[in-house]
XYZ file of C-alpha atoms in Angstrom:
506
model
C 99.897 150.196 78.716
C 97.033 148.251 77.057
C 96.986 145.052 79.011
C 94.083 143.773 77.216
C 96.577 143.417 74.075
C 97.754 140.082 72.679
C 99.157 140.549 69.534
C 102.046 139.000 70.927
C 100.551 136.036 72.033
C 98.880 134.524 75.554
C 101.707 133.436 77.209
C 103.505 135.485 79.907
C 107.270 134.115 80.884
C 109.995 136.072 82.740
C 108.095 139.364 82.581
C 107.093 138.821 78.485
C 104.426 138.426 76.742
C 105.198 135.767 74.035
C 102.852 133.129 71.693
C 103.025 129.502 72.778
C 105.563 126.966 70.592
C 102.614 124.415 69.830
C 101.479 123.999 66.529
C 98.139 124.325 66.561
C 96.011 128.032 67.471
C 93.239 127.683 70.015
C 90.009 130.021 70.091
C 89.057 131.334 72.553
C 85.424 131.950 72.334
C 82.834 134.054 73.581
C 79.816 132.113 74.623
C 77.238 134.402 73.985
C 77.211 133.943 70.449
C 80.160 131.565 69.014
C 82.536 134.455 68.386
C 86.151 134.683 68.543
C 87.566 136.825 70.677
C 91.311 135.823 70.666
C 93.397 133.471 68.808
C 96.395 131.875 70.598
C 98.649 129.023 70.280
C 98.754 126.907 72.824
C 101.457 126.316 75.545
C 103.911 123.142 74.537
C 105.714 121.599 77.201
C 109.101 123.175 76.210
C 106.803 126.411 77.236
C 106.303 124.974 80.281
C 109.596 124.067 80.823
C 110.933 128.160 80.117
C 108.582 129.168 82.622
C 109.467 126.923 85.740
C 113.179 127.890 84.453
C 112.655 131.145 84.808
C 110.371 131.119 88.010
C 113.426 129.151 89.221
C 115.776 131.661 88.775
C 113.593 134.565 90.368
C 112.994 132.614 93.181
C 116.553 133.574 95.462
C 115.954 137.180 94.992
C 112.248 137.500 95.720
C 112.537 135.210 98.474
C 114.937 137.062 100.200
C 112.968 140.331 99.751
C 111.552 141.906 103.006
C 108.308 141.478 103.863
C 107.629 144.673 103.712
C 109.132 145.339 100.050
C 106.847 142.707 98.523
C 103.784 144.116 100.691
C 104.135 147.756 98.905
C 104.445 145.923 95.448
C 101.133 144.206 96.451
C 100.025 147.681 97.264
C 100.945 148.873 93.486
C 99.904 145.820 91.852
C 96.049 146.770 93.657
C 95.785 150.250 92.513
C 96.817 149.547 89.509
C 94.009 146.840 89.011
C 91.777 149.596 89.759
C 92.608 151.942 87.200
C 92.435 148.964 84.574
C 89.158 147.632 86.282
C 86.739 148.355 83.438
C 89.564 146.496 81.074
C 89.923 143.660 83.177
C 85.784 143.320 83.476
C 84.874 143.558 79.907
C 88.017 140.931 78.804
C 86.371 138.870 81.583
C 82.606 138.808 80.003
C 83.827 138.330 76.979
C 85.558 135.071 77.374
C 83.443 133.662 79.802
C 79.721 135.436 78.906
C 79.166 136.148 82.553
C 76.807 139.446 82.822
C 78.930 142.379 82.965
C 77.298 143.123 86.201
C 78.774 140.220 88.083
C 82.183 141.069 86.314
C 82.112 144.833 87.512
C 80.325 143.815 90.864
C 82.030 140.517 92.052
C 84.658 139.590 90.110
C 87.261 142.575 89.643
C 86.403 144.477 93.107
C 86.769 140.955 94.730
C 90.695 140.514 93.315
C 91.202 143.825 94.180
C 90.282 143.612 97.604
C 92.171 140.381 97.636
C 94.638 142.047 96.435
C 94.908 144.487 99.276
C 94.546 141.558 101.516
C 97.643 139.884 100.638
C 99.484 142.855 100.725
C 99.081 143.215 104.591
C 99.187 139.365 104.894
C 102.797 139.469 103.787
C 103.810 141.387 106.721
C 102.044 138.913 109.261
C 103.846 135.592 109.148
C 103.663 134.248 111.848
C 105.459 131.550 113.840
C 105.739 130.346 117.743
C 107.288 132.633 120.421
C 110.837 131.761 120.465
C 111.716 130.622 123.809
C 113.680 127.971 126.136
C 111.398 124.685 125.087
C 114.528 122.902 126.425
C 116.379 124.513 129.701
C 119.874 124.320 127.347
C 118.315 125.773 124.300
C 116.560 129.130 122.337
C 114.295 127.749 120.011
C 112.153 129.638 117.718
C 110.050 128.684 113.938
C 111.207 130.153 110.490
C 108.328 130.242 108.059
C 109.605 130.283 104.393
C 108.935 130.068 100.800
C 108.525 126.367 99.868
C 110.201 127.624 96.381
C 108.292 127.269 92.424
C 104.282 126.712 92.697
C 102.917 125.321 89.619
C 99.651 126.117 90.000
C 95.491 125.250 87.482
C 92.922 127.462 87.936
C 89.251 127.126 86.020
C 87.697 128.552 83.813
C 84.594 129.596 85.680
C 86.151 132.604 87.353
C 89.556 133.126 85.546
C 90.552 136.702 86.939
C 89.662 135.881 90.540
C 90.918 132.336 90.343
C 94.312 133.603 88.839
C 94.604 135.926 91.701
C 93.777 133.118 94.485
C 96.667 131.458 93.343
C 99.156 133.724 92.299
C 98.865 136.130 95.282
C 99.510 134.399 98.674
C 102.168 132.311 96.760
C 104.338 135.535 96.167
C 102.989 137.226 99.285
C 104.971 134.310 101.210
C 108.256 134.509 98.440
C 107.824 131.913 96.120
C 107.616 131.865 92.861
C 104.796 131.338 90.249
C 103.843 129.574 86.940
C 100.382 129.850 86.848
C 98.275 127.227 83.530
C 94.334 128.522 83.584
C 91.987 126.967 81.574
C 92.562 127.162 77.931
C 88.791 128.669 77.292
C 89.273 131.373 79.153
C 93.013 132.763 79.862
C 93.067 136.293 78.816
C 91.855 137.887 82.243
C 94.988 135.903 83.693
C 97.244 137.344 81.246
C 96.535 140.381 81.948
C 96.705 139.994 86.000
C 100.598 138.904 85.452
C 101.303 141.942 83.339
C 99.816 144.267 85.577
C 102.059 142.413 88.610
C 105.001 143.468 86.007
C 103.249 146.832 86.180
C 103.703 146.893 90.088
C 107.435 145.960 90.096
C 107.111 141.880 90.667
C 110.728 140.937 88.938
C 110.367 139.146 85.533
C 110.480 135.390 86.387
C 108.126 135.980 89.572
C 104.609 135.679 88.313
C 104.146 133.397 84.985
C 101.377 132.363 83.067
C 101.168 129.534 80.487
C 98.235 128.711 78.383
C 98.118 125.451 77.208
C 96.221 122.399 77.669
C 95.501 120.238 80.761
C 96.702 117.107 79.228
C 100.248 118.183 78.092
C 100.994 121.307 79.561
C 99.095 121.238 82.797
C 100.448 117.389 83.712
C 103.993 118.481 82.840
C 104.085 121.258 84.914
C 102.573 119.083 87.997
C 105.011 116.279 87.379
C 108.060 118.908 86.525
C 110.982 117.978 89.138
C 111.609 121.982 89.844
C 108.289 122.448 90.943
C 108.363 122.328 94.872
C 104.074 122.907 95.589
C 101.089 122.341 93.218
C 98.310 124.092 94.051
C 94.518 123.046 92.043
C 90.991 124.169 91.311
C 88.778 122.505 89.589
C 87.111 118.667 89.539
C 87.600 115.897 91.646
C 88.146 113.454 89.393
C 90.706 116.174 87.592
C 92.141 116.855 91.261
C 92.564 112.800 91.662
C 94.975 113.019 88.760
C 96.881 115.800 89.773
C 97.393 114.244 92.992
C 98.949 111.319 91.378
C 101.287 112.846 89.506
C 102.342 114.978 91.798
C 102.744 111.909 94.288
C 105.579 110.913 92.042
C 108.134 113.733 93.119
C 106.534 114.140 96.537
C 105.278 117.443 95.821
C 102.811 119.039 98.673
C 99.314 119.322 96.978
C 96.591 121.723 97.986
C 93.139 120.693 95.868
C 89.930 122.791 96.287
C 87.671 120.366 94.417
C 83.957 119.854 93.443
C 80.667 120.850 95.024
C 77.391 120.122 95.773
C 76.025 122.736 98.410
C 72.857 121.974 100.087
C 70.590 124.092 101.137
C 68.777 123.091 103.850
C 65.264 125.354 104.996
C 63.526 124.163 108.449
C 60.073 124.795 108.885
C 60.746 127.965 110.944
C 62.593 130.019 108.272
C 62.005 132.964 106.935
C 60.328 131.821 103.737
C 60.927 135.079 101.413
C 64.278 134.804 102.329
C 65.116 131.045 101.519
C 63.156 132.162 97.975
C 65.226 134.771 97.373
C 68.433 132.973 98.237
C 68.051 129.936 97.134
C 67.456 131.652 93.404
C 70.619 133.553 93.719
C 72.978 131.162 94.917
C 72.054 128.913 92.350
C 72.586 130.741 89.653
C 75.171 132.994 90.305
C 77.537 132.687 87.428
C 75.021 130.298 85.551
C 75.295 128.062 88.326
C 78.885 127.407 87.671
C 79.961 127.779 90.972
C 81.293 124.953 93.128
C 79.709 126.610 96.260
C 76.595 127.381 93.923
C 73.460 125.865 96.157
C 72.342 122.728 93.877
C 70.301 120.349 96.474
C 67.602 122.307 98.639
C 66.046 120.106 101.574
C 63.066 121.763 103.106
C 61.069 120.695 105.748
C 57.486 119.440 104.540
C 55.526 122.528 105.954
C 56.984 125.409 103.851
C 58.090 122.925 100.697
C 55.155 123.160 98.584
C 55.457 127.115 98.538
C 59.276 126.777 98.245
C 58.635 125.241 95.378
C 56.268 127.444 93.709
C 58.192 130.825 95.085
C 61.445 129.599 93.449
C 59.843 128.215 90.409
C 58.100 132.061 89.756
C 61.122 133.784 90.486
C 63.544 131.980 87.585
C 60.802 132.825 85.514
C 61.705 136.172 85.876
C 65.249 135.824 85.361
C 66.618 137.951 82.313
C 69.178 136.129 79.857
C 70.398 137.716 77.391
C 73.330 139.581 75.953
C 76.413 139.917 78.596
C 77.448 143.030 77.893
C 73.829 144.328 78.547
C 73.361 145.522 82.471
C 70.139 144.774 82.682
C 71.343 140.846 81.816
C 70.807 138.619 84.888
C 72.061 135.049 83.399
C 74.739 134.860 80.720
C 75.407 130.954 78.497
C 77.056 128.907 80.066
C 80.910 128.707 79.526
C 81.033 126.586 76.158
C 78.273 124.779 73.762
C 80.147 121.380 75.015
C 78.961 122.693 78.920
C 75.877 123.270 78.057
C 75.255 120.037 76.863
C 76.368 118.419 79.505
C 74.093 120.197 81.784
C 71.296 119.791 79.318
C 72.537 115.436 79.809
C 71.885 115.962 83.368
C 68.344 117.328 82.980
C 67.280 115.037 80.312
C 68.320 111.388 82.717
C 66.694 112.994 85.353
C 63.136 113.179 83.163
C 63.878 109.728 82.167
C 63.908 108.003 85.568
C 60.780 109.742 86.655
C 61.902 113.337 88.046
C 59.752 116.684 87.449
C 61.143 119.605 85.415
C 59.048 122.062 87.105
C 60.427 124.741 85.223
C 63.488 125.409 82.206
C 64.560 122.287 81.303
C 66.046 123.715 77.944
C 68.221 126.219 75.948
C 65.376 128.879 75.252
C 65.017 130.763 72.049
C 64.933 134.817 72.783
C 66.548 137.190 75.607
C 65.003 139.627 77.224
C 66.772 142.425 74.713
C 65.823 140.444 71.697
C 69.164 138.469 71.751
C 68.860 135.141 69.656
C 69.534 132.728 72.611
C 70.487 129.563 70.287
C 73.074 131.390 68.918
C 75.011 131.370 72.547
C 75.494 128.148 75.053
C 72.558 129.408 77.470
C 70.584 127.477 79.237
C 67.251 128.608 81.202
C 67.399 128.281 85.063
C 65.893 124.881 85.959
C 64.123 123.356 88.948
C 63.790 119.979 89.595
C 61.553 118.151 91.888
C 61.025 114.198 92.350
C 64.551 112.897 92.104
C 65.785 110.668 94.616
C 68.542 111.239 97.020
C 71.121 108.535 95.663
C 70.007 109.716 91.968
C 72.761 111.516 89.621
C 70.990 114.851 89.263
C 71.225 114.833 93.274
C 74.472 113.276 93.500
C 76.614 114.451 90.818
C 78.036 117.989 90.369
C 76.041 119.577 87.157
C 77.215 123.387 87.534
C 74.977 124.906 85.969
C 71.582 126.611 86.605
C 69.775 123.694 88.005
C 68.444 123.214 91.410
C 66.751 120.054 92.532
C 64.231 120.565 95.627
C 63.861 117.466 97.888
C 61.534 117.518 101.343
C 62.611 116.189 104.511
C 60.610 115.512 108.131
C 62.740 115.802 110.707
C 66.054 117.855 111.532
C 67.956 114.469 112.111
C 66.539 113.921 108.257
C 67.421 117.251 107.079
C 71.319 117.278 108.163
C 71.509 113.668 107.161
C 70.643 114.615 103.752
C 72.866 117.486 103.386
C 75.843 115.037 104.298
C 74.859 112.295 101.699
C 77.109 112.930 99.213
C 81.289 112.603 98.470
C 81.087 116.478 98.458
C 81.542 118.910 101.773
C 82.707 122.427 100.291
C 79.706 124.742 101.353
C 76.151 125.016 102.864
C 73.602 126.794 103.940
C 71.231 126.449 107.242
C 67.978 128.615 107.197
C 66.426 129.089 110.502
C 65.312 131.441 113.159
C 66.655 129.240 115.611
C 69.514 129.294 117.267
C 69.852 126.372 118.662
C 68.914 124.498 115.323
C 71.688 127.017 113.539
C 74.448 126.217 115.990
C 73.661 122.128 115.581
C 73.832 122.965 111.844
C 77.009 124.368 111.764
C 78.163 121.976 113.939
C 76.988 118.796 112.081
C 77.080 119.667 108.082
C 80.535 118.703 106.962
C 81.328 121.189 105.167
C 84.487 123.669 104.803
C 81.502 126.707 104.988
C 78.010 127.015 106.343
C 76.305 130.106 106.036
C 73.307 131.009 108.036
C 70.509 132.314 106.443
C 72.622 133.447 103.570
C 74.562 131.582 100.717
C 77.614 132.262 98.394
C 79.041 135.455 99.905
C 82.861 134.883 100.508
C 85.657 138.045 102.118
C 89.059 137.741 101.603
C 89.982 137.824 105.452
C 88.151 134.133 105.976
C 89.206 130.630 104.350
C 87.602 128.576 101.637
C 88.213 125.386 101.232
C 86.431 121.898 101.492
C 86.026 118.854 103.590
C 85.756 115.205 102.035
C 86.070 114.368 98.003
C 85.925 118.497 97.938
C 89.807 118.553 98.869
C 92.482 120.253 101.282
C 93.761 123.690 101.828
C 92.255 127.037 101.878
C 92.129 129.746 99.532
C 92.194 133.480 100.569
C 92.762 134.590 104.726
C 95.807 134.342 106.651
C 95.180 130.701 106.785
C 96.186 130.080 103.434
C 99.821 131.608 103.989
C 100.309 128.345 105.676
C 99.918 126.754 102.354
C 102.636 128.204 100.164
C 105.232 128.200 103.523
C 107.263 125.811 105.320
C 108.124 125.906 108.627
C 111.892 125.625 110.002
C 112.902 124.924 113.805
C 115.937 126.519 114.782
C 117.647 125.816 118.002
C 121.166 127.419 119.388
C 122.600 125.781 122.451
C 122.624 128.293 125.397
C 125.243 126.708 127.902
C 128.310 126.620 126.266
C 129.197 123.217 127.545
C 131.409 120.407 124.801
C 130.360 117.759 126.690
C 126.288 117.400 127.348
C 124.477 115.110 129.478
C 122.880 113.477 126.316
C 126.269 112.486 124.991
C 126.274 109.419 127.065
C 124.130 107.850 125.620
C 126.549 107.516 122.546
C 129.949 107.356 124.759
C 128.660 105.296 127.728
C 130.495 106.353 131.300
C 133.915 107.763 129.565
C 134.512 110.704 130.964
């Protein structure tokens, strides 16, 4: 089966591939150079509306599988990912012009090792001992499927998104209908055909592509949808809240970033280089764990500066498909505007643009870079902390550089914006990494690393950066809900308690 195949369309409802019933076709484009690699017409809300239906109607039978019987179809569902790997990592560079590297490297091992994850996590719920809490009673917890997730993933990592959501949701026995982002849905597609593949029963696992604005608020506000679960901006995840709010769904939100990156004056310096280049521009930068703000104490700042600013100049962009590629465009022309908007206020209030600063001309393989939405990697010094190039989240390649004096200064910083999804602490002491950990607010910090993730530990954020975690056991607790049971143990019509109701009768 060819699941990177939509003739029939880019919508997938009760185990079908079918084209959406709105009027207009969508593009979705490759970044790298304005081409099209798949037309589709969008989701309507009538779409929308077929899926939950569906979803609904799966949702008795796969709930009341066995753990066990939806583990092995997690099993299926990973090998089969494997043997479509190269598939699933070309469709992925394609629509979003990430390097094929990261695709092949990151992307498609990471949701299959997810994958493999969630297939032993569905035979682990857990719950309390049951036991005599009360001398007259057994009691003991049910965890259970909450029931239909509607569930947004973004467009910045589609396939691994897509599989965030979709597999601890089933792994617990609910139900799915998943909306990614309309620029980039195909990789998502094909994860809920390949769950098909596996054995998930039609109706299970659905995907609609349609817009944020119809589709996506009709599934959040649609009254058969028991859970919502979101990725992507803040002021996006606001909205979602509120409609949601309306039919008291439960909400889980993994929101915007703005890492710091904070490097004390006893760090090794080669390292913070290194890593602060590659964990800000992983995927182009757009990465809401991405570092964006790097504090470093006053004695190693000046070379900081100068070792990150020599190493993006050796950073290859060009085309995405090429290995040797390091940086792809960014995901759309409109993106890399907006980043460009970021950079160009940032000159105007009196920051340096020590080095990029604009959209570049040729790749390293003779690519034509205007042709494609890239963007060169960009370091900023000068800005001030309460500035919008070190408050607001840009993601892209752009990493503004601040100093700092003291490590009250330095943590004080990282913590001085809305944001508290990830950081980074570089020191060889361990007394200043434990106080780190302890005092950035923050859902991660990393120690002399930043950006590696593993499915067996949580992600998600503190503050403005939302609730809930994505990926471990911990984020079974999202998609369950927990029953009390309790059986009397005595036997007895007529308890103690009961007076308090019928006073001394007897």
């Amino acid at each position: 089966m060819d699941l990177s195949s939509f003739e029939d369309g880019a919508q997938y409802i009760d185990g079908k591939l079918t084209g959406g019933s709105g009027f207009e076709p969508f593009d979705v484009v490759n970044p790298a150079d304005g081409s099209t690699v798949q037309r589709v017409r969008l989701a309507s809300t009538e779409d929308v509306d077929a899926a939950v239906a569906a979803a609904r109607t799966a949702l008795p039978g796969w709930s009341r599988a066995t753990p066990g019987e939806r583990s092995e179809v997690l099993l299926r569902l990973s090998a089969i990912l494997t043997e479509h790997a190269e598939d699933f990592a070309a469709v992925e560079t394609a629509q979003t012009g990430k390097p094929i590297r990261l695709s092949t490297e990151f992307d498609v091992p990471g949701t299959i090792d997810n994958t493999a994850f969630f297939a032993g996590a569905a035979r682990n719920l857990e719950g309390k001992a049951a036991g005599e809490y009360s001398a007259d009673h057994t009691s003991y917890v049910r965890r259970e499927a909450i029931g239909v997730v509607g569930s947004i993933s973004p467009w910045n990592y589609p396939l691994q998104m897509a599989a965030w959501k979709i597999l601890p949701a089933i792994a617990a026995g609910n139900t799915i209908v998943l909306k990614p982002a309309e620029l980039t849905p195909l990789t998502s597609v094909m994860f809920a055909r390949a769950c098909t593949l596996a054995g998930v029963p039609d109706g299970v696992v659905n995907v609609i592509t349609g817009a944020g604005r119809s589709a996506g608020e009709h599934l959040v506000g649609h009254p058969d949808v028991a859970m919502v679960s979101f990725t992507g901006s803040t002021p996006v995840g606001k909205r979602v809240a509120e409609v949601a709010t309306a039919t008291v769904k439960r909400t889980h939100l993994e929101l915007g970033g703005k890492a710091p990156f904070v490097v004390f004056d006893d760090a090794d310096l080669d390292a913070a280089v290194h890593g602060a280049v590659a964990a800000s521009l992983i995927n182009s930068g757009q990465d809401c764990t991405a570092a964006t703000r790097a504090y470093v104490q006053r004695p190693l700042y000046d070379a900081f500066v100068a070792g990150v600013a020599e190493l993006y100049a050796s950073v290859r962009l060009g085309d995405p498909r090429n290995p040797r590629t390091d940086l792809g465009p960014l995901v759309s022309y409109t993106h890399r505007d907006r980043v460009a908007g970021f950079v160009e206020r940032a000159r105007g209030y009196g920051a340096t643009v020590v080095t990029g600063g604009a959209t570049g001309s040729t790749g390293h393989d003779g690519t034509d870079l205007t042709r494609g939405a890239y963007y060169l990697p960009t370091l900023i010094t000068g800005a001030a902390q309460d500035s919008e190039v070190v408050q607001g989240e840009i993601f892209g390649p752009v990493l503004v550089v601040l100093p700092f004096d003291s490590d009250d200064e330095g943590l004080r910083l990282a913590n001085d914006t809305p944001y508290g999804l990830a950081a980074s602490a570089w020191t060889r002491d361990v007394h200043r990494s434990l106080r780190a950990t302890r005092e950035i607010a923050a859902g991660c910090v990393w120690v002399n690393d930043h950006i590696p993730i593993i499915s067996e530990m949580p992600h998600g954020g503190y503050k403005s950066s939302g609730y809930g975690k994505d990926m471990s056991q911990y984020s079974m607790d999202e998609y369950t809900q927990l029953k009390h049971v309790m059986f009397d143990t005595t036997a007895v019509a007529r308890k103690d308690w009961h007076r308090t109701v019928f006073g001394d009768r007897g």
